[in-house]
Amino acid sequence: MDFRLSPEHAAFQREVNQFVDELLPTGGGDARDEPEFAAVARRELAKRGWLALPWPEEYGGKGASPMQQMLFNEIMSYRRVPSFSMGVAWVGPSLMLYGTDEQKARFLPRIASGEDVWCTLYSEPGAGSDLAALQTRAVREGDDYVINGQKIWTSGAHRSDWGWLAARTDPDAPKHRGISLFCLPMDTPGISIRPLVNMTGDHEFNEVFFDNVRVPAAQRVGEEHRGWYALAVALDFERSSIGATSAARRMLEDLVTYLKAQPAPVSDANRMRLADCAVAVQVLRFMGYRIAAEQEKTRIAPTLPAQMAKLFASELNQRITTVSMQALGLDAQAHPAAAATERWTHGFLRAVANTIEGGTSEIQRNVIATRGLGMPRG
Ligand SMILES: Cc1cc2nc3c(=O)[nH]c(=O)nc-3n(C[C@H](O)[C@H](O)[C@H](O)COP(=O)(O)OP(=O)(O)OC[C@H]3O[C@@H](n4cnc5c(N)ncnc54)[C@H](O)[C@@H]3O)c2cc1C
């Protein structure tokens, strides 16, 4: 097995790194996930066709291979350039499979150009892991559907132009059979967005309420009542987004650099923990490479390895941020806003959500045990 990159891949890596050098005035390393910087990064990435890197050129992408996408994601996450977009990761790929020609022509180029930002309207107060239990209703009235109900945890709804919505069109059918998917502008009359502030104090997600919201039937994606099947594929796209594995590596490297510069020695226990994290960071990196290598051959995202990587990455993030709190000691906890340690305090609090967002760790383990190991369902 040859782990070296091909000359083309190495050249691509250099090109992307050079782009980031130019994008970040500090030469890299200080970019944070701030909306203003995210908008600049999105615009610059879109100019190069890199926002939707793996998409076909006709839709504004570069038709990049999975390995290129992996290398790109690695650099973006290591250098903390916000390049992720729900529109690119799962709305667009789902539209390519299930959308009409008119929908593809209307939505895809604007996602790839960064003009339209999308949010995902799936979860409800009574439907998260059991998503098929969703109750938001879409009732056909002439050429429109009328939407009523509530969504929750909608990331970025307050900054999105369009929503990707799952709603119930047939309340009498078994729960997986009466769901349809819709695209709708987030400023449609009848939509109200209420912020939910998380425990880091950030406003990332929202509650979204629908009060007699009219959506043209032409904005339904795929067959009526058959949305669950497209939704399952969209969830696979979501969970198999590869390569953001180097955020953990970067966090660990920054922590080690910071600790080495402190006058107080790092305790034996913490050195052991840091060493364990360093091993896990390498394991995660090779999990990502394996997914990309498999995808190069089959062109299909290998769902199970991707779910394993999602589970491992989110728990590793929590491990590293927990070790950061242990190693930084009471200072970081007593003065959470202290400039020198704020990144890790914030990271520790934010990491709690990693094992919930995009499917909880319990659900991931269930899937690995049943689909991967062939264990009977409990
Ligand atoms: C930061 C963040 C961003 C998010 N962004 C979005 C978004 O943009 N759009 C969107 O639609 N949703 C979003 N979500 C919602 C997310 O998808 C759900 O929170 C997640 O699917 C879990 O659903 P729930 O919160 O309803 O928990 P529940 O499903 O109620 O689960 C509660 C607990 O029970 C466990 N559990 C449930 N079922 C089982 C089972 N069968 N076996 C074993 N254990 C089980 C879970 O693992 C969990 O520990 C986001 C969540 C977070 C934290």
Short mmCIF file of C-alpha atoms and ligand atoms in Angstrom, two decimals:
data_model
loop_
_atom_site.label_atom_id
_atom_site.label_comp_id
_atom_site.label_asym_id
_atom_site.label_seq_id
_atom_site.Cartn_x
_atom_site.Cartn_y
_atom_site.Cartn_z
CA MET A 1 0.00 0.00 0.00
CA ASP A 2 1.39 3.38 -1.02
CA PHE A 3 0.35 6.26 1.25
CA ARG A 4 2.14 8.93 -0.78
CA LEU A 5 0.11 11.52 -2.66
CA SER A 6 0.35 11.64 -6.45
CA PRO A 7 2.18 14.69 -7.91
CA GLU A 8 -1.23 16.08 -9.04
CA HIS A 9 -2.67 15.76 -5.54
CA ALA A 10 0.42 17.33 -3.98
CA ALA A 11 0.19 20.23 -6.47
CA PHE A 12 -3.49 20.71 -5.61
CA GLN A 13 -2.61 20.75 -1.90
CA ARG A 14 -0.03 23.51 -2.54
CA GLU A 15 -2.53 25.52 -4.58
CA VAL A 16 -5.17 25.35 -1.83
CA ASN A 17 -2.64 26.27 0.88
CA GLN A 18 -1.50 29.23 -1.17
CA PHE A 19 -5.10 30.35 -1.55
CA VAL A 20 -5.54 30.23 2.23
CA ASP A 21 -2.30 32.18 2.76
CA GLU A 22 -3.75 34.94 0.60
CA LEU A 23 -7.19 34.76 2.20
CA LEU A 24 -5.94 35.03 5.76
CA PRO A 25 -4.13 38.27 6.46
CA THR A 26 -2.25 36.66 9.34
CA GLY A 27 -0.96 33.90 7.11
CA GLY A 28 -3.37 31.38 8.56
CA GLY A 29 -4.43 30.13 11.91
CA ASP A 30 -6.61 32.88 13.26
CA ALA A 31 -9.71 32.48 11.15
CA ARG A 32 -12.80 31.85 13.25
CA ASP A 33 -16.25 30.76 12.24
CA GLU A 34 -17.58 34.31 12.14
CA PRO A 35 -20.39 35.13 9.69
CA GLU A 36 -18.51 38.06 8.11
CA PHE A 37 -15.39 35.99 7.46
CA ALA A 38 -17.53 33.03 6.34
CA ALA A 39 -19.17 35.27 3.71
CA VAL A 40 -15.78 36.46 2.39
CA ALA A 41 -14.43 32.89 2.31
CA ARG A 42 -17.57 31.67 0.52
CA ARG A 43 -17.26 34.35 -2.14
CA GLU A 44 -13.55 33.68 -2.75
CA LEU A 45 -14.04 29.90 -2.84
CA ALA A 46 -16.98 30.25 -5.24
CA LYS A 47 -14.87 32.39 -7.61
CA ARG A 48 -12.56 29.40 -8.06
CA GLY A 49 -15.36 26.82 -8.32
CA TRP A 50 -14.16 25.39 -4.99
CA LEU A 51 -17.30 25.95 -2.93
CA ALA A 52 -18.96 23.06 -4.76
CA LEU A 53 -15.67 21.35 -5.63
CA PRO A 54 -17.03 17.85 -6.41
CA TRP A 55 -20.04 19.02 -8.42
CA PRO A 56 -20.05 18.78 -12.22
CA GLU A 57 -18.81 21.92 -13.99
CA GLU A 58 -22.26 22.52 -15.54
CA TYR A 59 -23.56 23.26 -12.03
CA GLY A 60 -20.61 25.43 -10.98
CA GLY A 61 -18.25 22.85 -9.48
CA LYS A 62 -14.93 21.40 -10.60
CA GLY A 63 -15.87 17.73 -10.84
CA ALA A 64 -13.15 17.01 -8.26
CA SER A 65 -12.33 13.46 -7.22
CA PRO A 66 -13.10 12.28 -3.67
CA MET A 67 -9.37 12.38 -2.85
CA GLN A 68 -9.15 16.01 -3.96
CA GLN A 69 -12.22 16.81 -1.89
CA MET A 70 -10.65 15.08 1.10
CA LEU A 71 -7.39 17.04 0.74
CA PHE A 72 -9.34 20.26 0.32
CA ASN A 73 -11.49 19.61 3.41
CA GLU A 74 -8.39 18.71 5.42
CA ILE A 75 -6.74 22.03 4.65
CA MET A 76 -9.90 24.04 5.23
CA SER A 77 -10.58 22.46 8.61
CA TYR A 78 -6.91 22.56 9.70
CA ARG A 79 -6.65 26.22 8.81
CA ARG A 80 -10.11 27.02 10.14
CA VAL A 81 -11.53 28.42 6.93
CA PRO A 82 -15.33 28.00 7.03
CA SER A 83 -16.01 26.28 3.72
CA PHE A 84 -18.87 24.01 4.70
CA SER A 85 -22.30 24.58 3.19
CA MET A 86 -25.44 22.48 3.65
CA GLY A 87 -26.46 23.56 0.16
CA VAL A 88 -23.35 21.98 -1.30
CA ALA A 89 -23.12 18.98 1.02
CA TRP A 90 -26.65 17.58 0.75
CA VAL A 91 -29.27 19.91 -0.76
CA GLY A 92 -27.50 20.11 -4.14
CA PRO A 93 -26.61 16.40 -4.41
CA SER A 94 -30.24 15.52 -3.50
CA LEU A 95 -31.57 17.94 -6.12
CA MET A 96 -29.26 16.36 -8.71
CA LEU A 97 -30.91 13.01 -7.96
CA TYR A 98 -34.53 13.95 -7.34
CA GLY A 99 -35.04 17.51 -8.64
CA THR A 100 -36.69 18.48 -11.94
CA ASP A 101 -34.55 20.04 -14.68
CA GLU A 102 -36.08 23.37 -13.83
CA GLN A 103 -35.22 23.00 -10.12
CA LYS A 104 -31.63 22.02 -10.96
CA ALA A 105 -31.20 25.01 -13.27
CA ARG A 106 -32.76 27.35 -10.74
CA PHE A 107 -31.04 26.26 -7.53
CA LEU A 108 -27.70 24.56 -8.22
CA PRO A 109 -25.69 27.39 -9.84
CA ARG A 110 -26.76 29.79 -7.07
CA ILE A 111 -25.62 27.34 -4.39
CA ALA A 112 -22.25 26.84 -6.12
CA SER A 113 -21.77 30.59 -6.52
CA GLY A 114 -22.47 31.18 -2.83
CA GLU A 115 -25.39 33.51 -3.64
CA ASP A 116 -27.92 31.33 -1.83
CA VAL A 117 -27.33 29.90 1.62
CA TRP A 118 -29.57 27.02 2.69
CA CYS A 119 -30.72 25.63 6.02
CA THR A 120 -32.13 22.20 6.84
CA LEU A 121 -35.64 21.98 8.30
CA TYR A 122 -35.96 18.40 9.58
CA SER A 123 -35.96 18.18 13.40
CA GLU A 124 -39.03 18.99 15.48
CA PRO A 125 -39.65 18.99 19.23
CA GLY A 126 -41.08 15.45 18.88
CA ALA A 127 -38.89 14.19 16.02
CA GLY A 128 -35.08 13.99 16.08
CA SER A 129 -33.55 10.53 16.02
CA ASP A 130 -36.99 9.24 15.04
CA LEU A 131 -37.24 11.74 12.21
CA ALA A 132 -40.07 9.93 10.43
CA ALA A 133 -42.33 10.98 13.35
CA LEU A 134 -42.29 14.61 12.09
CA GLN A 135 -45.64 16.39 12.29
CA THR A 136 -45.26 19.62 10.31
CA ARG A 137 -48.10 19.48 7.77
CA ALA A 138 -48.13 20.38 4.09
CA VAL A 139 -51.67 20.40 2.66
CA ARG A 140 -52.26 20.71 -1.09
CA GLU A 141 -54.46 23.68 -2.07
CA GLY A 142 -54.63 24.25 -5.84
CA ASP A 143 -51.12 24.97 -7.16
CA ASP A 144 -49.71 25.46 -3.67
CA TYR A 145 -49.04 23.57 -0.48
CA VAL A 146 -49.92 25.24 2.81
CA ILE A 147 -47.41 24.53 5.58
CA ASN A 148 -48.19 24.61 9.31
CA GLY A 149 -46.02 23.41 12.18
CA GLN A 150 -42.71 23.87 13.94
CA LYS A 151 -39.07 22.96 13.40
CA ILE A 152 -36.27 23.16 15.96
CA TRP A 153 -32.44 23.27 16.11
CA THR A 154 -32.40 24.76 12.60
CA SER A 155 -28.76 25.80 12.17
CA GLY A 156 -28.29 29.12 10.42
CA ALA A 157 -32.01 29.66 9.68
CA HIS A 158 -31.51 33.33 10.53
CA ARG A 159 -28.79 33.67 7.90
CA SER A 160 -30.32 31.51 5.17
CA ASP A 161 -32.00 32.42 1.91
CA TRP A 162 -33.64 29.04 1.34
CA GLY A 163 -34.90 26.16 3.47
CA TRP A 164 -34.83 22.43 2.68
CA LEU A 165 -37.99 21.22 4.38
CA ALA A 166 -39.44 17.81 5.24
CA ALA A 167 -43.19 17.94 5.92
CA ARG A 168 -46.04 15.45 6.24
CA THR A 169 -48.34 15.38 3.21
CA ASP A 170 -50.33 12.26 4.14
CA PRO A 171 -51.18 11.98 7.86
CA ASP A 172 -53.04 8.68 7.37
CA ALA A 173 -50.20 6.73 5.78
CA PRO A 174 -47.61 4.80 7.85
CA LYS A 175 -45.13 7.39 9.14
CA HIS A 176 -42.36 6.77 6.57
CA ARG A 177 -44.79 6.95 3.65
CA GLY A 178 -46.51 10.33 4.04
CA ILE A 179 -43.55 12.74 3.90
CA SER A 180 -42.58 15.14 1.08
CA LEU A 181 -39.61 17.46 0.56
CA PHE A 182 -39.82 21.14 -0.35
CA CYS A 183 -37.59 24.11 -1.17
CA LEU A 184 -38.82 27.44 0.16
CA PRO A 185 -37.46 30.97 0.59
CA MET A 186 -36.90 31.71 4.26
CA ASP A 187 -38.58 35.11 3.91
CA THR A 188 -41.90 33.58 2.79
CA PRO A 189 -44.81 35.23 4.68
CA GLY A 190 -45.87 33.11 7.68
CA ILE A 191 -42.36 31.91 8.62
CA SER A 192 -41.04 33.18 11.93
CA ILE A 193 -37.60 32.41 13.29
CA ARG A 194 -36.86 32.49 17.00
CA PRO A 195 -33.20 32.27 18.13
CA LEU A 196 -31.95 29.51 20.44
CA VAL A 197 -28.71 30.54 22.17
CA ASN A 198 -26.49 27.60 23.08
CA MET A 199 -24.38 27.26 26.21
CA THR A 200 -21.34 28.93 24.64
CA GLY A 201 -23.55 32.01 24.30
CA ASP A 202 -23.59 31.72 20.50
CA HIS A 203 -26.66 31.98 18.31
CA GLU A 204 -26.20 29.08 15.89
CA PHE A 205 -29.59 27.46 15.71
CA ASN A 206 -33.26 28.43 15.92
CA GLU A 207 -36.87 27.45 16.24
CA VAL A 208 -38.78 27.99 13.01
CA PHE A 209 -42.57 28.34 12.98
CA PHE A 210 -44.84 27.93 9.95
CA ASP A 211 -48.21 29.65 10.00
CA ASN A 212 -50.16 29.06 6.77
CA VAL A 213 -47.01 29.32 4.65
CA ARG A 214 -47.77 28.91 0.93
CA VAL A 215 -45.25 27.04 -1.21
CA PRO A 216 -45.81 26.50 -4.95
CA ALA A 217 -46.20 22.80 -5.81
CA ALA A 218 -43.35 23.30 -8.33
CA GLN A 219 -41.03 23.60 -5.31
CA ARG A 220 -41.79 20.08 -4.08
CA VAL A 221 -38.77 17.86 -4.71
CA GLY A 222 -39.50 14.34 -5.93
CA GLU A 223 -42.75 12.42 -5.73
CA GLU A 224 -45.46 13.44 -3.29
CA HIS A 225 -45.49 11.30 -0.09
CA ARG A 226 -42.22 9.56 -1.15
CA GLY A 227 -39.90 12.13 0.41
CA TRP A 228 -38.62 9.78 3.11
CA TYR A 229 -36.57 7.82 0.61
CA ALA A 230 -34.92 10.97 -0.76
CA LEU A 231 -34.47 12.16 2.82
CA ALA A 232 -32.64 8.95 3.76
CA VAL A 233 -30.26 9.53 0.85
CA ALA A 234 -29.81 13.18 1.90
CA LEU A 235 -28.94 11.97 5.43
CA ASP A 236 -26.35 9.65 3.92
CA PHE A 237 -24.83 12.62 2.07
CA GLU A 238 -24.82 14.50 5.39
CA ARG A 239 -23.08 11.76 7.34
CA SER A 240 -20.57 10.93 4.67
CA SER A 241 -19.17 14.46 4.29
CA ILE A 242 -15.50 13.49 4.34
CA GLY A 243 -12.30 15.03 5.50
CA ALA A 244 -12.98 17.63 8.16
CA THR A 245 -10.80 15.37 10.27
CA SER A 246 -7.94 17.77 10.74
CA ALA A 247 -9.82 20.20 13.00
CA ALA A 248 -9.00 17.78 15.85
CA ARG A 249 -5.35 17.59 14.79
CA ARG A 250 -5.13 21.37 14.74
CA MET A 251 -6.77 21.70 18.15
CA LEU A 252 -4.36 19.19 19.68
CA GLU A 253 -1.28 20.80 18.08
CA ASP A 254 -2.34 24.25 19.31
CA LEU A 255 -2.91 22.88 22.80
CA VAL A 256 0.51 21.20 22.92
CA THR A 257 2.21 24.39 21.65
CA TYR A 258 0.43 26.45 24.29
CA LEU A 259 1.26 24.05 27.12
CA LYS A 260 4.94 23.87 26.13
CA ALA A 261 5.17 27.65 26.39
CA GLN A 262 3.83 27.70 29.97
CA PRO A 263 6.24 27.82 32.93
CA ALA A 264 4.36 25.09 34.83
CA PRO A 265 5.18 21.51 33.74
CA VAL A 266 2.43 19.32 32.32
CA SER A 267 1.51 16.54 34.76
CA ASP A 268 2.29 12.90 33.95
CA ALA A 269 -1.43 12.12 33.74
CA ASN A 270 -2.01 14.90 31.23
CA ARG A 271 1.01 13.90 29.13
CA MET A 272 -0.49 10.40 28.88
CA ARG A 273 -3.86 11.83 27.84
CA LEU A 274 -2.26 14.06 25.22
CA ALA A 275 -0.33 11.09 23.82
CA ASP A 276 -3.55 9.07 23.56
CA CYS A 277 -5.22 11.92 21.68
CA ALA A 278 -2.23 12.14 19.29
CA VAL A 279 -2.67 8.44 18.43
CA ALA A 280 -6.42 8.89 17.91
CA VAL A 281 -5.85 11.93 15.66
CA GLN A 282 -3.72 9.77 13.35
CA VAL A 283 -6.33 6.99 13.38
CA LEU A 284 -9.01 9.50 12.38
CA ARG A 285 -6.85 10.85 9.58
CA PHE A 286 -6.42 7.40 8.08
CA MET A 287 -10.13 6.66 8.47
CA GLY A 288 -10.71 9.71 6.27
CA TYR A 289 -8.14 8.56 3.71
CA ARG A 290 -9.73 5.13 3.60
CA ILE A 291 -13.16 6.62 2.87
CA ALA A 292 -11.75 8.79 0.09
CA ALA A 293 -9.77 5.88 -1.40
CA GLU A 294 -12.87 3.64 -1.43
CA GLN A 295 -14.95 6.39 -2.94
CA GLU A 296 -12.34 6.91 -5.69
CA LYS A 297 -13.01 3.31 -6.77
CA THR A 298 -16.77 3.06 -6.34
CA ARG A 299 -17.87 6.73 -6.67
CA ILE A 300 -20.35 6.03 -3.88
CA ALA A 301 -19.74 7.33 -0.37
CA PRO A 302 -19.14 4.23 1.80
CA THR A 303 -21.81 4.86 4.40
CA LEU A 304 -20.56 2.60 7.15
CA PRO A 305 -16.92 3.77 7.28
CA ALA A 306 -18.25 7.33 7.08
CA GLN A 307 -20.53 6.72 10.07
CA MET A 308 -17.62 5.24 11.98
CA ALA A 309 -15.53 8.31 11.17
CA LYS A 310 -18.36 10.65 12.27
CA LEU A 311 -18.71 8.79 15.58
CA PHE A 312 -14.95 8.66 16.18
CA ALA A 313 -14.36 12.31 15.20
CA SER A 314 -17.13 13.73 17.38
CA GLU A 315 -16.03 11.72 20.43
CA LEU A 316 -12.37 12.58 19.80
CA ASN A 317 -13.27 16.27 19.71
CA GLN A 318 -14.85 15.85 23.12
CA ARG A 319 -11.78 13.99 24.40
CA ILE A 320 -9.34 16.65 23.23
CA THR A 321 -11.41 19.51 24.61
CA THR A 322 -11.79 17.65 27.93
CA VAL A 323 -8.01 17.10 28.08
CA SER A 324 -7.57 20.81 27.33
CA MET A 325 -9.65 21.66 30.40
CA GLN A 326 -7.69 19.17 32.51
CA ALA A 327 -4.33 20.46 31.30
CA LEU A 328 -5.16 24.17 31.44
CA GLY A 329 -6.57 23.74 34.92
CA LEU A 330 -8.75 26.03 36.94
CA ASP A 331 -7.65 29.16 35.09
CA ALA A 332 -9.54 28.17 31.96
CA GLN A 333 -12.63 27.22 33.92
CA ALA A 334 -12.67 30.17 36.31
CA HIS A 335 -12.03 32.78 33.63
CA PRO A 336 -13.77 31.41 30.54
CA ALA A 337 -13.38 34.72 28.69
CA ALA A 338 -9.60 34.95 29.28
CA ALA A 339 -8.12 35.62 25.86
CA ALA A 340 -5.34 33.05 26.10
CA THR A 341 -7.58 30.11 26.93
CA GLU A 342 -10.92 31.22 25.47
CA ARG A 343 -10.54 29.02 22.39
CA TRP A 344 -10.40 25.84 24.47
CA THR A 345 -13.10 26.84 26.92
CA HIS A 346 -15.38 27.65 24.01
CA GLY A 347 -14.32 24.43 22.25
CA PHE A 348 -15.03 22.34 25.36
CA LEU A 349 -18.56 23.71 25.67
CA ARG A 350 -19.28 23.53 21.91
CA ALA A 351 -18.01 19.94 21.63
CA VAL A 352 -20.95 18.69 23.70
CA ALA A 353 -23.17 19.14 20.63
CA ASN A 354 -20.82 17.12 18.38
CA THR A 355 -22.28 13.81 19.50
CA ILE A 356 -25.84 15.04 18.89
CA GLU A 357 -25.73 17.05 15.63
CA GLY A 358 -26.02 15.06 12.42
CA GLY A 359 -27.24 11.99 14.35
CA THR A 360 -26.40 11.07 17.94
CA SER A 361 -23.60 8.67 18.90
CA GLU A 362 -26.18 6.13 20.10
CA ILE A 363 -27.84 6.15 16.68
CA GLN A 364 -24.48 5.86 14.92
CA ARG A 365 -23.57 2.88 17.13
CA ASN A 366 -26.94 1.27 16.42
CA VAL A 367 -26.33 1.56 12.68
CA ILE A 368 -22.76 0.22 12.93
CA ALA A 369 -23.94 -2.70 15.07
CA THR A 370 -26.90 -3.63 12.85
CA ARG A 371 -25.77 -2.75 9.32
CA GLY A 372 -22.04 -3.23 9.93
CA LEU A 373 -21.85 -6.16 12.31
CA GLY A 374 -25.15 -7.76 11.35
CA MET A 375 -26.44 -7.74 14.93
CA PRO A 376 -30.21 -8.21 15.23
CA ARG A 377 -32.20 -5.08 16.11
CA GLY A 378 -33.10 -4.83 19.82
C1 LIG B 1 -25.55 21.89 17.09
C2 LIG B 1 -26.75 21.23 16.48
C3 LIG B 1 -27.16 21.60 15.21
C4 LIG B 1 -28.29 21.02 14.64
N1 LIG B 1 -28.70 21.47 13.41
C5 LIG B 1 -29.85 20.96 12.87
C6 LIG B 1 -30.34 21.47 11.64
O1 LIG B 1 -29.75 22.35 11.01
N2 LIG B 1 -31.50 20.98 11.16
C7 LIG B 1 -32.20 19.99 11.79
O2 LIG B 1 -33.24 19.58 11.28
N3 LIG B 1 -31.75 19.48 12.99
C8 LIG B 1 -30.59 19.95 13.53
N4 LIG B 1 -30.14 19.47 14.73
C9 LIG B 1 -30.94 18.48 15.44
C10 LIG B 1 -30.31 17.09 15.50
O3 LIG B 1 -30.37 16.46 14.25
C11 LIG B 1 -31.05 16.31 16.59
O4 LIG B 1 -30.82 16.97 17.80
C12 LIG B 1 -30.59 14.88 16.69
O5 LIG B 1 -30.97 14.15 15.55
C13 LIG B 1 -31.16 14.19 17.95
O6 LIG B 1 -32.53 14.38 18.04
P1 LIG B 1 -33.20 14.93 19.40
O7 LIG B 1 -32.46 16.15 19.81
O8 LIG B 1 -34.66 15.04 19.15
O9 LIG B 1 -32.89 13.83 20.48
P2 LIG B 1 -33.70 12.45 20.67
O10 LIG B 1 -33.86 11.78 19.37
O11 LIG B 1 -34.93 12.73 21.47
O12 LIG B 1 -32.68 11.63 21.54
C14 LIG B 1 -32.52 11.84 22.96
C15 LIG B 1 -31.54 10.79 23.46
O13 LIG B 1 -32.09 9.47 23.24
C16 LIG B 1 -31.19 8.69 22.48
N5 LIG B 1 -31.93 7.82 21.55
C17 LIG B 1 -32.97 8.17 20.75
N6 LIG B 1 -33.37 7.11 20.00
C18 LIG B 1 -32.56 6.08 20.35
C19 LIG B 1 -32.46 4.72 19.91
N7 LIG B 1 -33.28 4.23 18.97
N8 LIG B 1 -31.49 3.95 20.46
C20 LIG B 1 -30.64 4.45 21.39
N9 LIG B 1 -30.70 5.73 21.85
C21 LIG B 1 -31.63 6.54 21.32
C22 LIG B 1 -30.36 9.69 21.70
O14 LIG B 1 -29.11 9.14 21.29
C23 LIG B 1 -30.20 10.82 22.71
O15 LIG B 1 -29.17 10.52 23.61
C24 LIG B 1 -29.01 20.02 15.33
C25 LIG B 1 -28.58 19.62 16.61
C26 LIG B 1 -27.47 20.22 17.18
C27 LIG B 1 -27.05 19.79 18.56
#
